[in-house]
Tab-separated table of C-alpha atoms in Angstrom:
chain	number	residue	atom	x	y	z
A	1	MET	CA	23.184	16.408	-12.391
A	2	PRO	CA	20.362	17.446	-10.040
A	3	CYS	CA	17.010	18.653	-11.305
A	4	ILE	CA	16.099	22.244	-10.489
A	5	PHE	CA	12.542	22.962	-9.323
A	6	ASP	CA	11.830	26.676	-9.515
A	7	ASN	CA	8.010	26.564	-9.924
A	8	ILE	CA	8.513	28.329	-13.246
A	9	ASP	CA	9.786	25.676	-15.615
A	10	LEU	CA	9.366	22.805	-13.152
A	11	GLN	CA	7.115	22.656	-10.076
A	12	LEU	CA	8.101	20.902	-6.868
A	13	LEU	CA	4.642	19.642	-5.868
A	14	PRO	CA	4.081	17.129	-8.734
A	15	ILE	CA	7.467	15.429	-8.307
A	16	LEU	CA	7.052	15.390	-4.518
A	17	ARG	CA	3.717	13.614	-4.938
A	18	GLU	CA	5.200	11.097	-7.392
A	19	THR	CA	8.021	10.347	-4.961
A	20	LEU	CA	5.639	9.933	-2.013
A	21	LYS	CA	3.508	7.395	-3.907
A	22	VAL	CA	6.055	4.625	-3.318
A	23	SER	CA	7.214	5.773	0.122
A	24	TYR	CA	6.706	4.392	3.621
A	25	ARG	CA	8.079	7.346	5.608
A	26	ALA	CA	8.932	11.014	5.123
A	27	ASP	CA	10.771	13.719	7.051
A	28	PHE	CA	10.073	17.381	6.277
A	29	CYS	CA	11.691	20.506	7.716
A	30	VAL	CA	10.134	23.850	6.774
A	31	GLY	CA	10.007	27.389	8.075
A	32	TYR	CA	6.263	27.822	7.610
A	33	PHE	CA	3.400	25.326	7.461
A	34	ASN	CA	-0.047	26.099	6.070
A	35	LEU	CA	-2.721	23.910	7.663
A	36	ARG	CA	-5.049	24.088	4.663
A	37	GLY	CA	-2.193	23.268	2.293
A	38	TRP	CA	-1.727	19.793	3.777
A	39	ARG	CA	-4.565	18.424	1.619
A	40	ARG	CA	-2.220	18.620	-1.383
A	41	ILE	CA	-0.471	15.436	-0.212
A	42	ASP	CA	-2.636	13.997	2.602
A	43	ASP	CA	-3.926	11.140	0.437
A	44	LEU	CA	-0.360	9.857	0.084
A	45	ILE	CA	0.372	10.141	3.807
A	46	GLU	CA	-2.781	8.141	4.565
A	47	GLN	CA	-1.026	4.998	3.289
A	48	TYR	CA	1.514	5.126	6.142
A	49	VAL	CA	1.202	2.594	8.951
A	50	SER	CA	1.443	5.264	11.670
A	51	SER	CA	4.461	4.564	13.828
A	52	GLU	CA	7.666	6.463	14.483
A	53	ASN	CA	9.319	4.586	11.597
A	54	ALA	CA	6.334	4.689	9.239
A	55	CYS	CA	4.871	8.182	9.368
A	56	CYS	CA	5.532	11.712	8.202
A	57	ARG	CA	7.572	13.775	10.658
A	58	LEU	CA	7.193	17.503	10.095
A	59	LEU	CA	9.631	19.871	11.789
A	60	ILE	CA	8.695	23.554	11.740
A	61	GLY	CA	11.567	25.918	12.263
A	62	MET	CA	11.123	29.683	12.073
A	63	GLN	CA	7.552	30.887	12.573
A	64	SER	CA	6.345	34.396	11.679
A	65	LEU	CA	4.969	34.976	15.176
A	66	PRO	CA	6.071	36.689	18.396
A	67	SER	CA	8.521	33.964	19.431
A	68	HIS	CA	11.334	36.259	20.567
A	69	GLU	CA	10.492	35.465	24.175
A	70	VAL	CA	10.928	31.770	23.396
A	71	HIS	CA	14.377	32.250	21.898
A	72	ALA	CA	15.365	34.623	24.714
A	73	ALA	CA	14.290	32.080	27.323
A	74	PHE	CA	16.509	29.428	25.779
A	75	SER	CA	19.465	31.796	25.513
A	76	LEU	CA	19.125	32.722	29.199
A	77	GLY	CA	19.432	29.086	30.232
A	78	SER	CA	22.476	27.139	31.311
A	79	GLY	CA	23.915	27.082	27.813
A	80	ASP	CA	22.464	23.742	26.748
A	81	GLY	CA	19.134	25.264	25.664
A	82	ARG	CA	17.121	23.779	28.532
A	83	ILE	CA	14.130	25.494	30.121
A	84	ASP	CA	11.569	24.187	32.581
A	85	ASN	CA	8.592	22.150	31.407
A	86	SER	CA	6.016	24.750	32.454
A	87	SER	CA	7.650	27.292	30.138
A	88	ILE	CA	7.606	24.827	27.254
A	89	VAL	CA	3.878	24.233	27.777
A	90	ARG	CA	3.234	27.973	27.822
A	91	PHE	CA	5.242	28.550	24.645
A	92	LYS	CA	3.501	25.652	22.883
A	93	LYS	CA	0.108	27.212	23.574
A	94	ARG	CA	1.278	30.623	22.428
A	95	MET	CA	2.673	29.288	19.157
A	96	ALA	CA	-0.351	27.076	18.534
A	97	ALA	CA	-2.466	30.254	18.704
A	98	GLU	CA	-0.769	31.409	15.505
A	99	PHE	CA	-2.043	28.314	13.709
A	100	ARG	CA	-5.507	29.057	15.061
A	101	GLN	CA	-5.228	32.504	13.474
A	102	GLN	CA	-4.496	30.851	10.095
A	103	LEU	CA	-8.019	29.445	10.010
A	104	THR	CA	-9.572	32.909	10.341
A	105	ILE	CA	-8.002	34.104	7.079
A	106	GLY	CA	-9.889	33.724	3.797
A	107	ALA	CA	-13.259	32.199	3.001
A	108	PRO	CA	-13.730	28.534	3.994
A	109	THR	CA	-14.356	26.024	1.211
A	110	ASN	CA	-15.677	22.462	1.219
A	111	GLN	CA	-12.263	21.231	0.062
A	112	ASP	CA	-10.521	23.055	2.899
A	113	GLU	CA	-12.991	21.690	5.456
A	114	ALA	CA	-12.520	18.103	4.293
A	115	GLY	CA	-8.747	18.542	4.146
A	116	LEU	CA	-8.548	19.925	7.681
A	117	ARG	CA	-10.593	17.006	9.011
A	118	ARG	CA	-8.194	14.570	7.340
A	119	LEU	CA	-5.276	16.494	8.831
A	120	SER	CA	-6.802	16.224	12.300
A	121	HIS	CA	-7.312	12.486	11.826
A	122	GLN	CA	-3.728	11.932	10.711
A	123	LEU	CA	-2.428	13.897	13.708
A	124	LYS	CA	-4.522	11.820	16.104
A	125	THR	CA	-3.443	8.523	14.533
A	126	GLN	CA	0.203	9.678	14.358
A	127	LYS	CA	0.461	9.230	10.652
A	128	LEU	CA	1.685	12.808	10.889
A	129	ILE	CA	3.746	14.113	13.809
A	130	ILE	CA	4.496	17.841	13.984
A	131	LYS	CA	7.163	19.433	16.144
A	132	LEU	CA	8.336	23.006	16.644
A	133	PHE	CA	12.056	23.717	16.843
A	134	LEU	CA	12.529	26.406	19.505
A	135	ARG	CA	16.229	26.406	20.318
A	136	HIS	CA	17.069	29.009	17.660
A	137	SER	CA	15.797	30.377	14.364
A	138	LEU	CA	15.707	27.636	11.748
A	139	HIS	CA	15.003	28.599	8.136
A	140	ALA	CA	15.892	25.266	6.483
A	141	LYS	CA	13.591	23.709	3.874
A	142	LEU	CA	14.214	20.001	3.460
A	143	TYR	CA	12.049	17.122	2.209
A	144	LEU	CA	13.315	13.559	2.724
A	145	VAL	CA	11.248	10.688	1.319
A	146	HIS	CA	12.106	7.095	2.261
A	147	ARG	CA	11.173	4.306	-0.148
A	148	HIS	CA	11.507	0.548	-0.596
A	149	ASP	CA	13.900	0.994	-3.489
A	150	PRO	CA	17.380	-0.585	-3.482
A	151	ASN	CA	18.739	1.999	-5.926
A	152	THR	CA	17.359	5.197	-4.368
A	153	PRO	CA	16.086	4.325	-0.869
A	154	THR	CA	15.969	8.007	0.057
A	155	VAL	CA	15.137	10.966	-2.163
A	156	GLY	CA	15.756	14.468	-0.876
A	157	PHE	CA	14.621	17.900	-1.999
A	158	LEU	CA	16.602	20.827	-0.658
A	159	GLY	CA	15.973	24.499	-1.330
A	160	SER	CA	13.648	27.369	-0.462
A	161	SER	CA	10.085	25.991	-0.621
A	162	ASN	CA	7.970	26.141	2.527
A	163	PHE	CA	4.968	23.846	2.877
A	164	THR	CA	2.444	26.214	1.328
A	165	LEU	CA	0.752	26.105	-2.053
A	166	PRO	CA	2.766	29.115	-3.330
A	167	GLY	CA	5.975	27.546	-2.024
A	168	LEU	CA	5.323	24.164	-3.627
A	169	ALA	CA	3.736	25.146	-6.908
A	170	LYS	CA	3.332	28.878	-7.556
A	171	GLN	CA	5.855	31.478	-6.457
A	172	GLY	CA	9.412	31.460	-7.731
A	173	GLU	CA	11.602	29.135	-5.648
A	174	LEU	CA	14.883	27.277	-6.068
A	175	ASN	CA	15.083	23.606	-5.068
A	176	VAL	CA	17.215	20.660	-6.165
A	177	ASP	CA	16.715	16.930	-5.774
A	178	ILE	CA	19.285	14.909	-3.816
A	179	LEU	CA	19.753	11.283	-4.896
A	180	ASP	CA	23.294	10.577	-3.692
A	181	HIS	CA	23.279	7.997	-0.868
A	182	ASP	CA	25.979	9.696	1.218
A	183	ALA	CA	24.370	13.127	0.901
A	184	CYS	CA	20.938	11.772	1.858
A	185	ASN	CA	22.387	9.977	4.891
A	186	LYS	CA	24.055	13.182	6.066
A	187	LEU	CA	20.833	15.147	5.587
A	188	GLN	CA	18.935	12.459	7.507
A	189	LYS	CA	21.380	12.732	10.409
A	190	TRP	CA	20.989	16.522	10.365
A	191	PHE	CA	17.201	16.161	10.555
A	192	SER	CA	17.301	13.472	13.266
A	193	ASP	CA	19.627	15.556	15.460
A	194	ARG	CA	17.159	18.436	15.440
A	195	TRP	CA	14.092	16.214	15.805
A	196	GLN	CA	15.558	14.696	18.998
A	197	ASP	CA	16.764	18.036	20.381
A	198	TYR	CA	15.366	19.083	23.763
A	199	GLY	CA	14.310	22.380	22.212
A	200	CYS	CA	12.043	20.515	19.774
A	201	VAL	CA	8.495	20.078	21.124
A	202	ASP	CA	5.528	18.114	19.813
A	203	ILE	CA	2.408	20.175	19.028
A	204	SER	CA	0.434	17.500	17.163
A	205	GLN	CA	-2.276	17.242	19.812
A	206	GLU	CA	-2.658	21.012	20.085
A	207	LEU	CA	-3.103	21.372	16.318
A	208	ALA	CA	-5.700	18.581	16.218
A	209	GLU	CA	-7.666	20.339	18.970
A	210	ILE	CA	-7.488	23.659	17.103
A	211	ILE	CA	-8.973	22.046	14.004
A	212	ASP	CA	-11.642	20.212	16.007
A	213	GLN	CA	-12.729	23.496	17.596
A	214	SER	CA	-12.778	25.460	14.336
A	215	TRP	CA	-15.309	25.793	11.500
A	216	ALA	CA	-13.910	22.493	10.163
A	217	ARG	CA	-15.228	20.493	13.134
A	218	ASP	CA	-17.421	17.431	12.568
A	219	GLU	CA	-20.375	18.516	14.715
A	220	LEU	CA	-22.572	21.467	13.777
A	221	ILE	CA	-22.401	24.692	15.778
A	222	SER	CA	-25.633	25.790	17.488
A	223	PRO	CA	-27.342	28.707	15.641
A	224	TYR	CA	-27.672	30.405	19.039
A	225	TYR	CA	-23.880	30.719	19.374
A	226	ILE	CA	-23.648	32.089	15.851
A	227	TYR	CA	-26.318	34.671	16.776
A	228	LEU	CA	-24.358	35.704	19.890
A	229	LYS	CA	-21.139	36.091	17.910
A	230	ILE	CA	-22.829	38.253	15.246
A	231	ALA	CA	-24.495	40.361	17.955
A	232	TYR	CA	-21.141	40.848	19.670
A	233	HIS	CA	-19.408	42.025	16.510
A	234	LEU	CA	-22.281	44.333	15.559
A	235	SER	CA	-22.290	45.970	18.997
A	236	HIS	CA	-18.530	45.927	19.587
A	237	GLU	CA	-17.912	49.512	18.435
A	238	ALA	CA	-20.881	50.831	20.411
A	239	ILE	CA	-19.650	49.095	23.583
A	240	ALA	CA	-16.135	50.442	23.057
A	241	GLY	CA	-17.557	53.952	22.576
A	242	LEU	CA	-19.543	53.772	25.810
A	243	LEU	CA	-16.529	52.514	27.740
A	244	PHE	CA	-14.427	55.368	26.375
A	245	PHE	CA	-17.149	57.921	27.227
A	246	PHE	CA	-17.569	56.821	30.846
A	247	THR	CA	-13.820	56.404	31.349
A	248	SER	CA	-13.040	59.882	30.043
A	249	ARG	CA	-15.955	61.355	32.027
A	250	GLY	CA	-14.673	59.737	35.200
A	251	SER	CA	-11.205	61.163	34.582
A	252	ARG	CA	-12.607	64.686	34.221
A	253	THR	CA	-14.673	64.281	37.406
A	254	ASN	CA	-11.636	63.167	39.405
A	255	TYR	CA	-9.744	66.159	38.062
């Protein structure tokens, strides 16, 4: 019988960590990924060798961002989901902007800063590879952990938990573990088919750059730039008011 992880009687995060301790590779598919939440397991991913067969592959399906244009572009194609490379680059940048917005929410902490730097490092060294699935909406939540174990070489967790702290340990969810060899092999094929799909694009480099340009960067930001940013925000309403005044005045004059 499978174990049920509902984050009420049994949390998913502790058992996921225990399973990752003896792993050499992992494949995750989630609908939402929190950049600051990665530090909950990054120490276990650090042990990976960093190659396509010894890393963590993270596939992000449905994002809560304005991606309707992306899906529409695919549906207007030849039927095989193909669009031109320039469109893919444009959509990658647009979706990466949503991850940039994540880092503007909440107060930064030392733990978050250190965790984001480790995330950037793992993206650059390909211990973690992140792709976006753009062909269609994908709400699946699947965690596959591969281990050097003759009895259970692959352990799966299938359910409703996204890769966020609430999804893994707090809010009510419903997940089950998958230990059956045949079931795990079928789930692995399902993941691999989507990972290799043309509508699946790598955004690892873009995410590393976002982190390196944020408040979690290694180098210190010049106090002068901080002064300019504060001055801009303090004067923003006054500037907007002046623009509105002169614009409305010009409209009356033309009339």
